[in-house]
Amino acid sequence: MRVLERLDELYAIGDRIGYSPEEDEAHRIARGWMEDAGLQVSVDDAGNLIGRHRSGGEVWTGSHLDTVPNGGRYDGALGVVAGIEAVAAAGRGVVVVFRDEERGCRGSRAFTEQPGAYLELHIEQGPRLADAGVPLGIVTGIAGVARGDLATEGRVGHAGTVPMQGRSDALVAAAELILRIRDTAAAIEGAVATVGRVTVEPGFANVIPSRVILGVDARAPDADRFARLIEELGLEPGYRLEPVGMSARVCSVLRAELGRRDLPVVELPSGAGHDAGILAARGIHAGMLFVRSLNGGVSHSPDELSSDEDIGLAVEVLAGALSAL
Ligand code: HGY
Ligand code: MN
Ligand code: MN
């Protein structure tokens, strides 16, 4: 299947950090695929790649081609490759490739067009569909995400001469804070919090740390729990996207498409952030179709996996839904 071959071609580039030469290379390849499909190609000021079917239509689809370091084969890329197929099959509509989704949806936040509707296919990146034994799912909403730093202070000193009693070690304090962050999120149903980055100053093994900065990612499925989590963490987010619902209109078209194929309808929230969330927050009718993750739902990892059969079905449902929208 051409979709799988194209996913392999993109994966072979390796890491594609936002606005890197590798992301540029992926956009160059995708541009060629759009042109081969007869789409009219343009690039906006943020570097988002747009392919318009010559028959017109304001129903958009797409995703992103950037990745996290050592990421998976499907995150983002599947929605782009499948989107090109689906717009070509539907004979109308637009496919967009947003820049730099992983570091804060920079491309979609700078995007200025007003699609009539937007539908993104994405791998689930979690275990829910596999646990339910179904290939596809309809996303009901996208969790709020807040990212920011929390710091601890200590008293710098010589690692060999300062007695353990009376030390003020910033990294020991950070270790205690990381456990408090974990417990705070665990106490709020559906909330998650992660410390993905630890910066130790001055960072030599023979110096008692004077300061530690923790990079925190905190998420929750609705506004109340999101606000509570941020407050209880004492986080001042440098990046904050509120929880957002998906379009009822797009969800009902997806339900109909699954029903037409006698497929079970499972609806689920997304813990991962997506470009669709940026558009939905702007009032655009945005929705998402998830395809089942295998391997326990692992993502942001080379072990990310979906089956060829599920992907083939997802492309079909996407094309049908774009036509129906
Ligand atoms: O971090 C996220 O939720 C997404 O993978 N960018
Ligand atoms: Mn993604
Ligand atoms: Mn991702």
mmCIF file of C-alpha atoms and ligand atoms in Angstrom:
data_model
loop_
_atom_site.group_PDB
_atom_site.id
_atom_site.type_symbol
_atom_site.label_atom_id
_atom_site.label_comp_id
_atom_site.label_asym_id
_atom_site.label_seq_id
_atom_site.Cartn_x
_atom_site.Cartn_y
_atom_site.Cartn_z
ATOM 1 C CA MET A 1 0.000 0.000 0.000
ATOM 2 C CA ARG A 2 1.389 3.368 -1.104
ATOM 3 C CA VAL A 3 0.608 4.939 2.301
ATOM 4 C CA LEU A 4 2.929 2.448 4.030
ATOM 5 C CA GLU A 5 5.723 2.957 1.509
ATOM 6 C CA ARG A 6 5.483 6.702 2.015
ATOM 7 C CA LEU A 7 5.582 6.328 5.799
ATOM 8 C CA ASP A 8 8.779 4.293 5.361
ATOM 9 C CA GLU A 9 10.280 6.963 3.113
ATOM 10 C CA LEU A 10 9.607 9.668 5.706
ATOM 11 C CA TYR A 11 10.848 7.496 8.582
ATOM 12 C CA ALA A 12 14.122 6.935 6.750
ATOM 13 C CA ILE A 13 14.919 10.674 7.132
ATOM 14 C CA GLY A 14 15.323 10.117 10.896
ATOM 15 C CA ASP A 15 14.530 12.735 13.558
ATOM 16 C CA ARG A 16 12.647 15.708 12.098
ATOM 17 C CA ILE A 17 12.701 18.445 14.753
ATOM 18 C CA GLY A 18 10.537 21.483 13.911
ATOM 19 C CA TYR A 19 12.073 23.868 11.363
ATOM 20 C CA SER A 20 15.109 21.602 10.961
ATOM 21 C CA PRO A 21 16.642 20.642 7.584
ATOM 22 C CA GLU A 22 15.116 17.184 8.139
ATOM 23 C CA GLU A 23 11.601 18.622 8.517
ATOM 24 C CA ASP A 24 12.297 20.700 5.392
ATOM 25 C CA GLU A 25 13.238 17.472 3.581
ATOM 26 C CA ALA A 26 9.990 15.805 4.651
ATOM 27 C CA HIS A 27 8.022 18.819 3.407
ATOM 28 C CA ARG A 28 9.901 18.669 0.095
ATOM 29 C CA ILE A 29 8.931 15.003 -0.336
ATOM 30 C CA ALA A 30 5.301 15.645 0.667
ATOM 31 C CA ARG A 31 5.148 18.570 -1.771
ATOM 32 C CA GLY A 32 6.113 16.163 -4.550
ATOM 33 C CA TRP A 33 3.351 13.772 -3.533
ATOM 34 C CA MET A 34 0.816 16.616 -3.544
ATOM 35 C CA GLU A 35 1.933 17.694 -7.020
ATOM 36 C CA ASP A 36 1.743 14.080 -8.258
ATOM 37 C CA ALA A 37 -1.841 14.034 -6.935
ATOM 38 C CA GLY A 38 -2.577 17.133 -9.018
ATOM 39 C CA LEU A 39 -3.015 19.428 -6.019
ATOM 40 C CA GLN A 40 -2.195 23.119 -6.219
ATOM 41 C CA VAL A 41 0.641 23.609 -3.717
ATOM 42 C CA SER A 42 1.473 26.704 -1.652
ATOM 43 C CA VAL A 43 3.443 27.496 1.508
ATOM 44 C CA ASP A 44 2.226 30.057 4.022
ATOM 45 C CA ASP A 45 4.360 32.507 6.056
ATOM 46 C CA ALA A 46 4.852 29.969 8.863
ATOM 47 C CA GLY A 47 6.109 27.344 6.403
ATOM 48 C CA ASN A 48 2.916 25.280 6.536
ATOM 49 C CA LEU A 49 2.534 23.322 3.268
ATOM 50 C CA ILE A 50 -0.930 23.464 1.665
ATOM 51 C CA GLY A 51 -2.247 21.335 -1.199
ATOM 52 C CA ARG A 52 -5.601 22.357 -2.696
ATOM 53 C CA HIS A 53 -7.615 20.083 -4.977
ATOM 54 C CA ARG A 54 -8.299 21.906 -8.222
ATOM 55 C CA SER A 55 -12.027 21.140 -7.864
ATOM 56 C CA GLY A 56 -12.045 23.359 -4.764
ATOM 57 C CA GLY A 57 -13.737 22.586 -1.444
ATOM 58 C CA GLU A 58 -13.148 24.022 2.032
ATOM 59 C CA VAL A 59 -12.930 20.751 3.950
ATOM 60 C CA TRP A 60 -9.368 20.409 5.176
ATOM 61 C CA THR A 61 -7.345 17.476 6.478
ATOM 62 C CA GLY A 62 -3.676 17.017 7.386
ATOM 63 C CA SER A 63 -1.289 16.852 10.329
ATOM 64 C CA HIS A 64 2.451 17.396 10.944
ATOM 65 C CA LEU A 65 5.747 15.904 9.691
ATOM 66 C CA ASP A 66 8.012 16.980 12.522
ATOM 67 C CA THR A 67 8.834 14.420 15.247
ATOM 68 C CA VAL A 68 10.216 14.210 18.760
ATOM 69 C CA PRO A 69 13.770 12.842 18.980
ATOM 70 C CA ASN A 70 13.754 9.094 18.202
ATOM 71 C CA GLY A 71 10.000 9.178 17.598
ATOM 72 C CA GLY A 72 7.651 6.816 15.830
ATOM 73 C CA ARG A 73 6.735 6.125 12.220
ATOM 74 C CA TYR A 74 3.071 7.221 12.444
ATOM 75 C CA ASP A 75 2.747 10.268 14.746
ATOM 76 C CA GLY A 76 1.816 13.109 12.358
ATOM 77 C CA ALA A 77 3.099 11.454 9.200
ATOM 78 C CA LEU A 78 0.090 9.144 8.954
ATOM 79 C CA GLY A 79 -2.342 12.081 8.873
ATOM 80 C CA VAL A 80 -0.347 13.782 6.118
ATOM 81 C CA VAL A 81 0.157 10.751 3.879
ATOM 82 C CA ALA A 82 -3.436 9.554 4.367
ATOM 83 C CA GLY A 83 -4.712 13.116 3.887
ATOM 84 C CA ILE A 84 -3.139 13.376 0.423
ATOM 85 C CA GLU A 85 -4.736 10.028 -0.544
ATOM 86 C CA ALA A 86 -8.117 11.030 0.909
ATOM 87 C CA VAL A 87 -8.310 14.448 -0.781
ATOM 88 C CA ALA A 88 -7.340 12.840 -4.096
ATOM 89 C CA ALA A 89 -9.969 10.113 -3.577
ATOM 90 C CA ALA A 90 -12.653 12.588 -2.456
ATOM 91 C CA GLY A 91 -11.895 14.743 -5.503
ATOM 92 C CA ARG A 92 -12.064 17.969 -3.484
ATOM 93 C CA GLY A 93 -10.703 19.610 -0.361
ATOM 94 C CA VAL A 94 -7.345 20.697 1.040
ATOM 95 C CA VAL A 95 -4.487 18.903 2.835
ATOM 96 C CA VAL A 96 -2.198 20.898 5.123
ATOM 97 C CA VAL A 97 1.130 19.989 6.711
ATOM 98 C CA PHE A 98 1.644 22.050 9.869
ATOM 99 C CA ARG A 99 5.146 22.933 10.979
ATOM 100 C CA ASP A 100 6.684 22.115 14.352
ATOM 101 C CA GLU A 101 3.696 20.539 16.107
ATOM 102 C CA GLU A 102 5.796 18.786 18.756
ATOM 103 C CA ARG A 103 7.302 21.877 20.324
ATOM 104 C CA GLY A 104 4.012 23.694 20.733
ATOM 105 C CA CYS A 105 1.999 23.652 17.504
ATOM 106 C CA ARG A 106 3.954 26.627 16.168
ATOM 107 C CA GLY A 107 2.775 26.136 12.581
ATOM 108 C CA SER A 108 -0.931 25.759 13.331
ATOM 109 C CA ARG A 109 -0.845 28.648 15.833
ATOM 110 C CA ALA A 110 0.530 30.888 13.074
ATOM 111 C CA PHE A 111 -1.963 29.513 10.515
ATOM 112 C CA THR A 112 -4.425 32.162 9.346
ATOM 113 C CA GLU A 113 -6.834 30.392 6.948
ATOM 114 C CA GLN A 114 -10.441 29.620 7.918
ATOM 115 C CA PRO A 115 -11.309 26.061 6.819
ATOM 116 C CA GLY A 116 -15.010 25.184 6.665
ATOM 117 C CA ALA A 117 -14.105 22.011 8.532
ATOM 118 C CA TYR A 118 -10.914 20.183 9.484
ATOM 119 C CA LEU A 119 -10.555 16.423 10.063
ATOM 120 C CA GLU A 120 -7.215 14.936 11.173
ATOM 121 C CA LEU A 121 -6.316 11.257 11.156
ATOM 122 C CA HIS A 122 -3.822 10.360 13.885
ATOM 123 C CA ILE A 123 -2.511 7.257 15.616
ATOM 124 C CA GLU A 124 -4.119 7.057 19.074
ATOM 125 C CA GLN A 125 -0.813 6.974 20.984
ATOM 126 C CA GLY A 126 -2.552 5.103 23.794
ATOM 127 C CA PRO A 127 -4.082 1.669 24.630
ATOM 128 C CA ARG A 128 -7.829 2.453 24.627
ATOM 129 C CA LEU A 129 -8.820 1.255 21.134
ATOM 130 C CA ALA A 130 -6.721 -1.893 21.422
ATOM 131 C CA ASP A 131 -8.276 -2.597 24.853
ATOM 132 C CA ALA A 132 -11.728 -2.141 23.295
ATOM 133 C CA GLY A 133 -10.751 -4.359 20.360
ATOM 134 C CA VAL A 134 -11.697 -1.787 17.706
ATOM 135 C CA PRO A 135 -9.619 -0.370 14.819
ATOM 136 C CA LEU A 136 -10.848 3.241 14.782
ATOM 137 C CA GLY A 137 -12.093 5.802 17.303
ATOM 138 C CA ILE A 138 -13.736 9.230 17.280
ATOM 139 C CA VAL A 139 -12.022 11.890 19.375
ATOM 140 C CA THR A 140 -14.426 13.786 21.660
ATOM 141 C CA GLY A 141 -11.969 16.398 22.916
ATOM 142 C CA ILE A 142 -8.304 17.224 23.492
ATOM 143 C CA ALA A 143 -6.818 17.585 26.959
ATOM 144 C CA GLY A 144 -5.469 20.911 28.115
ATOM 145 C CA VAL A 145 -1.665 21.078 28.216
ATOM 146 C CA ALA A 146 0.487 23.403 30.295
ATOM 147 C CA ARG A 147 4.280 23.482 30.072
ATOM 148 C CA GLY A 148 6.591 25.439 32.348
ATOM 149 C CA ASP A 149 9.608 25.283 34.668
ATOM 150 C CA LEU A 150 9.763 24.710 38.411
ATOM 151 C CA ALA A 151 13.069 25.438 40.189
ATOM 152 C CA THR A 152 14.674 24.448 43.488
ATOM 153 C CA GLU A 153 17.495 26.345 45.197
ATOM 154 C CA GLY A 154 20.325 25.060 47.349
ATOM 155 C CA ARG A 155 23.661 26.147 48.803
ATOM 156 C CA VAL A 156 26.579 25.413 46.524
ATOM 157 C CA GLY A 157 29.513 23.666 48.182
ATOM 158 C CA HIS A 158 32.379 21.261 47.841
ATOM 159 C CA ALA A 159 31.075 17.671 47.514
ATOM 160 C CA GLY A 160 33.952 16.357 49.613
ATOM 161 C CA THR A 161 34.129 18.756 52.508
ATOM 162 C CA VAL A 162 30.538 19.690 53.395
ATOM 163 C CA PRO A 163 29.068 17.277 55.983
ATOM 164 C CA MET A 164 25.724 15.622 55.063
ATOM 165 C CA GLN A 165 24.086 17.271 58.087
ATOM 166 C CA GLY A 166 23.065 20.803 57.259
ATOM 167 C CA ARG A 167 23.572 20.532 53.470
ATOM 168 C CA SER A 168 21.162 22.388 51.248
ATOM 169 C CA ASP A 169 21.287 20.306 48.062
ATOM 170 C CA ALA A 170 19.036 21.654 45.247
ATOM 171 C CA LEU A 171 18.919 18.257 43.506
ATOM 172 C CA VAL A 172 17.725 16.423 46.612
ATOM 173 C CA ALA A 173 15.006 19.071 46.913
ATOM 174 C CA ALA A 174 14.195 18.559 43.211
ATOM 175 C CA ALA A 175 13.869 14.807 43.743
ATOM 176 C CA GLU A 176 11.321 15.457 46.522
ATOM 177 C CA LEU A 177 9.505 17.963 44.256
ATOM 178 C CA ILE A 178 9.317 15.440 41.392
ATOM 179 C CA LEU A 179 7.582 12.969 43.745
ATOM 180 C CA ARG A 180 5.174 15.736 44.829
ATOM 181 C CA ILE A 181 4.403 16.533 41.179
ATOM 182 C CA ARG A 182 3.666 12.852 40.545
ATOM 183 C CA ASP A 183 1.391 12.582 43.595
ATOM 184 C CA THR A 184 -0.457 15.832 42.787
ATOM 185 C CA ALA A 185 -1.408 14.628 39.309
ATOM 186 C CA ALA A 186 -2.226 11.106 40.515
ATOM 187 C CA ALA A 187 -4.747 12.585 42.967
ATOM 188 C CA ILE A 188 -6.765 14.240 40.130
ATOM 189 C CA GLU A 189 -8.777 11.778 38.028
ATOM 190 C CA GLY A 190 -7.577 11.824 34.400
ATOM 191 C CA ALA A 191 -4.744 14.307 35.056
ATOM 192 C CA VAL A 192 -1.098 13.615 34.175
ATOM 193 C CA ALA A 193 2.141 15.467 34.902
ATOM 194 C CA THR A 194 5.635 14.720 33.662
ATOM 195 C CA VAL A 195 9.080 16.109 34.388
ATOM 196 C CA GLY A 196 10.818 15.568 31.073
ATOM 197 C CA ARG A 197 13.838 17.779 31.573
ATOM 198 C CA VAL A 198 16.160 18.302 34.586
ATOM 199 C CA THR A 199 18.845 21.003 34.467
ATOM 200 C CA VAL A 200 21.358 20.918 37.329
ATOM 201 C CA GLU A 201 23.584 23.931 38.095
ATOM 202 C CA PRO A 202 26.521 24.093 38.121
ATOM 203 C CA GLY A 203 26.351 20.450 36.946
ATOM 204 C CA PHE A 204 29.666 19.030 38.187
ATOM 205 C CA ALA A 205 29.577 15.806 40.276
ATOM 206 C CA ASN A 206 31.954 17.320 42.840
ATOM 207 C CA VAL A 207 29.828 20.416 43.497
ATOM 208 C CA ILE A 208 26.656 20.392 45.620
ATOM 209 C CA PRO A 209 23.912 21.639 43.255
ATOM 210 C CA SER A 210 22.878 25.223 43.897
ATOM 211 C CA ARG A 211 19.898 25.268 41.533
ATOM 212 C CA VAL A 212 17.793 22.764 39.565
ATOM 213 C CA ILE A 213 15.257 23.592 36.892
ATOM 214 C CA LEU A 214 12.519 21.047 36.117
ATOM 215 C CA GLY A 215 10.707 21.153 32.767
ATOM 216 C CA VAL A 216 7.093 20.191 33.566
ATOM 217 C CA ASP A 217 4.284 19.060 31.226
ATOM 218 C CA ALA A 218 0.860 18.977 32.938
ATOM 219 C CA ARG A 219 -2.455 17.907 31.359
ATOM 220 C CA ALA A 220 -6.085 17.333 32.292
ATOM 221 C CA PRO A 221 -9.247 16.547 30.320
ATOM 222 C CA ASP A 222 -11.495 19.437 31.414
ATOM 223 C CA ALA A 223 -11.188 23.074 32.491
ATOM 224 C CA ASP A 224 -11.798 22.543 36.236
ATOM 225 C CA ARG A 225 -9.301 19.726 36.665
ATOM 226 C CA PHE A 226 -6.826 21.550 34.418
ATOM 227 C CA ALA A 227 -6.998 24.743 36.488
ATOM 228 C CA ARG A 228 -6.773 22.737 39.734
ATOM 229 C CA LEU A 229 -3.710 20.811 38.541
ATOM 230 C CA ILE A 230 -1.841 23.957 37.486
ATOM 231 C CA GLU A 231 -2.659 25.681 40.748
ATOM 232 C CA GLU A 232 -1.692 22.728 42.959
ATOM 233 C CA LEU A 233 1.591 22.324 41.066
ATOM 234 C CA GLY A 234 2.328 26.021 41.499
ATOM 235 C CA LEU A 235 3.123 26.088 37.776
ATOM 236 C CA GLU A 236 3.355 29.343 35.805
ATOM 237 C CA PRO A 237 3.013 27.894 32.297
ATOM 238 C CA GLY A 238 5.017 29.455 29.490
ATOM 239 C CA TYR A 239 2.772 27.475 27.153
ATOM 240 C CA ARG A 240 -0.894 26.758 27.897
ATOM 241 C CA LEU A 241 -3.674 25.342 25.734
ATOM 242 C CA GLU A 242 -7.074 24.908 27.374
ATOM 243 C CA PRO A 243 -8.987 21.626 27.019
ATOM 244 C CA VAL A 244 -11.146 21.804 23.892
ATOM 245 C CA GLY A 245 -14.071 19.802 22.476
ATOM 246 C CA MET A 246 -14.239 18.457 18.941
ATOM 247 C CA SER A 247 -16.940 19.605 16.498
ATOM 248 C CA ALA A 248 -20.294 17.852 16.946
ATOM 249 C CA ARG A 249 -20.794 18.084 13.182
ATOM 250 C CA VAL A 250 -17.525 16.362 12.359
ATOM 251 C CA CYS A 251 -18.132 13.710 15.038
ATOM 252 C CA SER A 252 -21.566 12.904 13.642
ATOM 253 C CA VAL A 253 -20.151 12.506 10.109
ATOM 254 C CA LEU A 254 -17.534 10.126 11.509
ATOM 255 C CA ARG A 255 -20.222 8.146 13.372
ATOM 256 C CA ALA A 256 -22.155 7.803 10.087
ATOM 257 C CA GLU A 257 -19.033 6.710 8.198
ATOM 258 C CA LEU A 258 -18.240 4.023 10.775
ATOM 259 C CA GLY A 259 -21.894 2.958 10.813
ATOM 260 C CA ARG A 260 -21.979 2.614 7.009
ATOM 261 C CA ARG A 261 -19.146 0.101 7.320
ATOM 262 C CA ASP A 262 -20.722 -1.707 10.297
ATOM 263 C CA LEU A 263 -17.739 -0.671 12.398
ATOM 264 C CA PRO A 264 -18.154 -0.209 16.177
ATOM 265 C CA VAL A 265 -18.233 3.409 17.341
ATOM 266 C CA VAL A 266 -15.848 4.133 20.211
ATOM 267 C CA GLU A 267 -15.470 7.742 21.298
ATOM 268 C CA LEU A 268 -12.530 8.840 23.444
ATOM 269 C CA PRO A 269 -10.673 11.941 24.623
ATOM 270 C CA SER A 270 -7.131 12.639 23.464
ATOM 271 C CA GLY A 271 -4.445 13.002 26.115
ATOM 272 C CA ALA A 272 -2.024 14.072 23.383
ATOM 273 C CA GLY A 273 -2.145 17.561 21.928
ATOM 274 C CA HIS A 274 -2.816 18.045 18.227
ATOM 275 C CA ASP A 275 -3.055 20.757 15.584
ATOM 276 C CA ALA A 276 -6.784 19.985 15.473
ATOM 277 C CA GLY A 277 -6.987 21.388 19.003
ATOM 278 C CA ILE A 278 -5.526 24.712 17.890
ATOM 279 C CA LEU A 279 -8.083 25.013 15.106
ATOM 280 C CA ALA A 280 -10.970 23.928 17.342
ATOM 281 C CA ALA A 281 -9.998 26.571 19.921
ATOM 282 C CA ARG A 282 -10.359 29.121 17.104
ATOM 283 C CA GLY A 283 -13.952 28.013 16.485
ATOM 284 C CA ILE A 284 -13.178 25.971 13.363
ATOM 285 C CA HIS A 285 -15.247 22.773 13.018
ATOM 286 C CA ALA A 286 -12.382 20.404 13.833
ATOM 287 C CA GLY A 287 -12.444 16.683 14.512
ATOM 288 C CA MET A 288 -10.090 13.714 14.729
ATOM 289 C CA LEU A 289 -10.194 10.097 13.732
ATOM 290 C CA PHE A 290 -7.871 7.813 15.729
ATOM 291 C CA VAL A 291 -6.429 4.579 14.389
ATOM 292 C CA ARG A 292 -5.594 1.862 16.901
ATOM 293 C CA SER A 293 -2.112 1.852 18.440
ATOM 294 C CA LEU A 294 -0.552 -1.577 19.023
ATOM 295 C CA ASN A 295 2.402 -2.385 21.347
ATOM 296 C CA GLY A 296 0.415 -1.225 24.370
ATOM 297 C CA GLY A 297 -0.142 2.215 22.813
ATOM 298 C CA VAL A 298 3.495 3.266 23.063
ATOM 299 C CA SER A 299 4.314 6.469 21.170
ATOM 300 C CA HIS A 300 7.091 9.063 20.924
ATOM 301 C CA SER A 301 9.164 5.914 20.476
ATOM 302 C CA PRO A 302 10.410 3.751 17.575
ATOM 303 C CA ASP A 303 8.123 1.040 18.992
ATOM 304 C CA GLU A 304 5.022 3.028 17.926
ATOM 305 C CA LEU A 305 2.920 0.697 15.802
ATOM 306 C CA SER A 306 -0.379 0.439 13.944
ATOM 307 C CA SER A 307 -1.440 -2.392 11.628
ATOM 308 C CA ASP A 308 -1.515 -2.137 7.839
ATOM 309 C CA GLU A 309 -5.105 -3.358 7.867
ATOM 310 C CA ASP A 310 -6.268 -0.692 10.356
ATOM 311 C CA ILE A 311 -4.447 1.995 8.372
ATOM 312 C CA GLY A 312 -6.113 0.913 5.138
ATOM 313 C CA LEU A 313 -9.512 1.163 6.856
ATOM 314 C CA ALA A 314 -8.629 4.556 8.360
ATOM 315 C CA VAL A 315 -7.755 6.009 4.942
ATOM 316 C CA GLU A 316 -11.087 4.775 3.554
ATOM 317 C CA VAL A 317 -13.097 6.257 6.453
ATOM 318 C CA LEU A 318 -11.162 9.537 6.201
ATOM 319 C CA ALA A 319 -11.903 9.855 2.473
ATOM 320 C CA GLY A 320 -15.581 9.023 3.055
ATOM 321 C CA ALA A 321 -15.862 11.555 5.863
ATOM 322 C CA LEU A 322 -14.179 14.311 3.827
ATOM 323 C CA SER A 323 -16.676 13.716 1.007
ATOM 324 C CA ALA A 324 -19.584 13.679 3.457
ATOM 325 C CA LEU A 325 -18.466 16.916 5.167
HETATM 326 O O1 HGY B 1 2.884 16.431 23.212
HETATM 327 C C1 HGY B 1 1.876 16.144 22.584
HETATM 328 O O2 HGY B 1 0.826 16.003 23.156
HETATM 329 C C2 HGY B 1 1.921 15.952 21.097
HETATM 330 O O3 HGY B 1 2.529 14.720 20.817
HETATM 331 N N1 HGY B 1 2.634 17.010 20.456
HETATM 332 MN MN MN B 2 1.161 14.190 16.623
HETATM 333 MN MN MN B 3 3.704 13.722 19.068
#
